């Protein structure tokens, strides 16, 4: 289809801010181009529904003198209606477990103590960033702990795209007012970063800060082993893996899934237990399987959301061996596909 | 230990580090309190800064509420020689406080508490935040913008003047930081151009004219020592209208020699 002769608003000039202001934009380009740009901007093409608030148009083939030369589609912001499951909805979900912290190297139970990355952990984050540098990221979720936040920010220093992560602040009226951006152009180039305690590492209660020997002396090796390896037995004043999973998965379903369904590419930078909880949900694992699941640090795990399902793009080596989500091959294939479609 | 022998001649050290390049600096956008992270260059600047202070004891760290200052502190501390570990304190809610508790006194002794405070944030630039230099000139006029940037007490629309920034930064410094120094604790503050020059204005008793002309280098730590006679600056700006380089390399090198020779 030769869309080149058309003079309309090109698909690449679509701006989410105009749609948010209530304007109905006509976008012209090839069908896949319009779909891609709409998805990248958090917009959605919807099938004609005739259902009240859902404003929808099927992409319309434009003909000049009987010759098809382009596609016109109306695009509307998804926030106006329920999340749709349009056939074009496709989004990436990247999970990154942070690398070595300053207490890992000392073999101390960390849990929710807010310890930063070691130099090795910093390098792991940068390496992780290189692996995902081509995968579009529209939104980032991290825990409330600095080691996950740093991992996300360090990884994004390697990202190819020009968008800039900006942490959202809503802990107080002042914080919200003080972080406002006054340029719509700039705002469009922002990747919102949401921090959430629900994505924190499992809280280890009275084990936090103890080394392995101290805990064995204080509680006995068997008890400690049970707390670490069971699904539903919490250490004193701490969380079981089940409790951690409850709040992590609830958050994921409540806050993250709607973004993915809206076609936004999401990155989550978090911790071993909060991430395996989410993977348990995505891959429908049993409690026994999740206990045996080990996540590599610093190696991104990729899922694609397509046809209303999450598809894992990597698999663990084995249940009792450290699962290596080494997506190098898959990622290389993605990169080829991305380059050939000229996503950037 | 050699370090303690040397440091008994001073009561406490105060290190100030201005964070390096952020992702909006490279795009020339007014940042203010928008929470933008460091660029790769800013990350390297923080690590370099850490190398310069790796021998100076640090007992407590204060940062702003913005990630670029917090990252600067944490990256700098990856280079620190001592075994103590920075740990960010959480008291935004009962849950946060309870969840961050440490249950080993040995471990607790090896902790460097990190306090985050919005009072140490960059000056809030109001309606300039997110605009580039051209947009602001177009929207407000170049003279107005220059006045907001270079005056002491004229705030941009819905923003802070340097005076307002100084008011909350210095109040915080006096109330929360000075007691630590008085107690003999060595303090590191990782913050921003305007909040740090406000504190320096207080430490060096600068006039409002002098503080406007003060430029702080990024990533180069500024060292003060607190003695009974007051705060002593260990570096001086090159000149009022030239970017002041608190290049403590020579002083720091001398310190390092003394530390090494005494250990």
PDB file of N, CA and C in Angstrom, chain A residues 2 21 38 69 115 147 158 176 186 233 327 332:
ATOM      1  N   UNK A   2       0.656   2.094  -0.946  1.00  0.00           N
ATOM      2  CA  UNK A   2       1.503   3.282  -1.018  1.00  0.00           C
ATOM      3  C   UNK A   2       0.843   4.411  -0.245  1.00  0.00           C
ATOM      4  N   UNK A  21      -6.801  15.268  25.530  1.00  0.00           N
ATOM      5  CA  UNK A  21      -7.579  16.507  25.579  1.00  0.00           C
ATOM      6  C   UNK A  21      -8.932  16.362  24.911  1.00  0.00           C
ATOM      7  N   UNK A  38       0.205   3.632  17.998  1.00  0.00           N
ATOM      8  CA  UNK A  38      -0.847   3.782  18.997  1.00  0.00           C
ATOM      9  C   UNK A  38      -0.472   3.039  20.273  1.00  0.00           C
ATOM     10  N   UNK A  69      -4.673   3.510  -0.614  1.00  0.00           N
ATOM     11  CA  UNK A  69      -3.397   4.193  -0.391  1.00  0.00           C
ATOM     12  C   UNK A  69      -3.178   4.592   1.063  1.00  0.00           C
ATOM     13  N   UNK A 115      19.142  -1.889  52.317  1.00  0.00           N
ATOM     14  CA  UNK A 115      20.579  -1.936  52.078  1.00  0.00           C
ATOM     15  C   UNK A 115      20.848  -1.706  50.594  1.00  0.00           C
ATOM     16  N   UNK A 147      17.797  -0.809  46.580  1.00  0.00           N
ATOM     17  CA  UNK A 147      18.557  -1.699  45.716  1.00  0.00           C
ATOM     18  C   UNK A 147      17.780  -2.071  44.448  1.00  0.00           C
ATOM     19  N   UNK A 158      21.326   2.461  30.156  1.00  0.00           N
ATOM     20  CA  UNK A 158      21.802   1.778  28.960  1.00  0.00           C
ATOM     21  C   UNK A 158      20.754   1.742  27.857  1.00  0.00           C
ATOM     22  N   UNK A 176       3.707  15.882  45.779  1.00  0.00           N
ATOM     23  CA  UNK A 176       3.047  15.807  44.487  1.00  0.00           C
ATOM     24  C   UNK A 176       3.161  17.137  43.745  1.00  0.00           C
ATOM     25  N   UNK A 186       7.837  17.407  27.195  1.00  0.00           N
ATOM     26  CA  UNK A 186       8.696  16.681  28.121  1.00  0.00           C
ATOM     27  C   UNK A 186       7.950  15.525  28.767  1.00  0.00           C
ATOM     28  N   UNK A 233       5.127 -21.030  56.363  1.00  0.00           N
ATOM     29  CA  UNK A 233       5.553 -20.869  57.753  1.00  0.00           C
ATOM     30  C   UNK A 233       6.417 -19.620  57.885  1.00  0.00           C
ATOM     31  N   UNK A 327      17.923 -15.314  28.611  1.00  0.00           N
ATOM     32  CA  UNK A 327      17.134 -15.104  27.408  1.00  0.00           C
ATOM     33  C   UNK A 327      17.987 -14.643  26.250  1.00  0.00           C
ATOM     34  N   UNK A 332      18.126 -12.018  21.451  1.00  0.00           N
ATOM     35  CA  UNK A 332      18.783 -11.727  20.175  1.00  0.00           C
ATOM     36  C   UNK A 332      17.764 -11.763  19.044  1.00  0.00           C
TER      37      UNK A 332
END
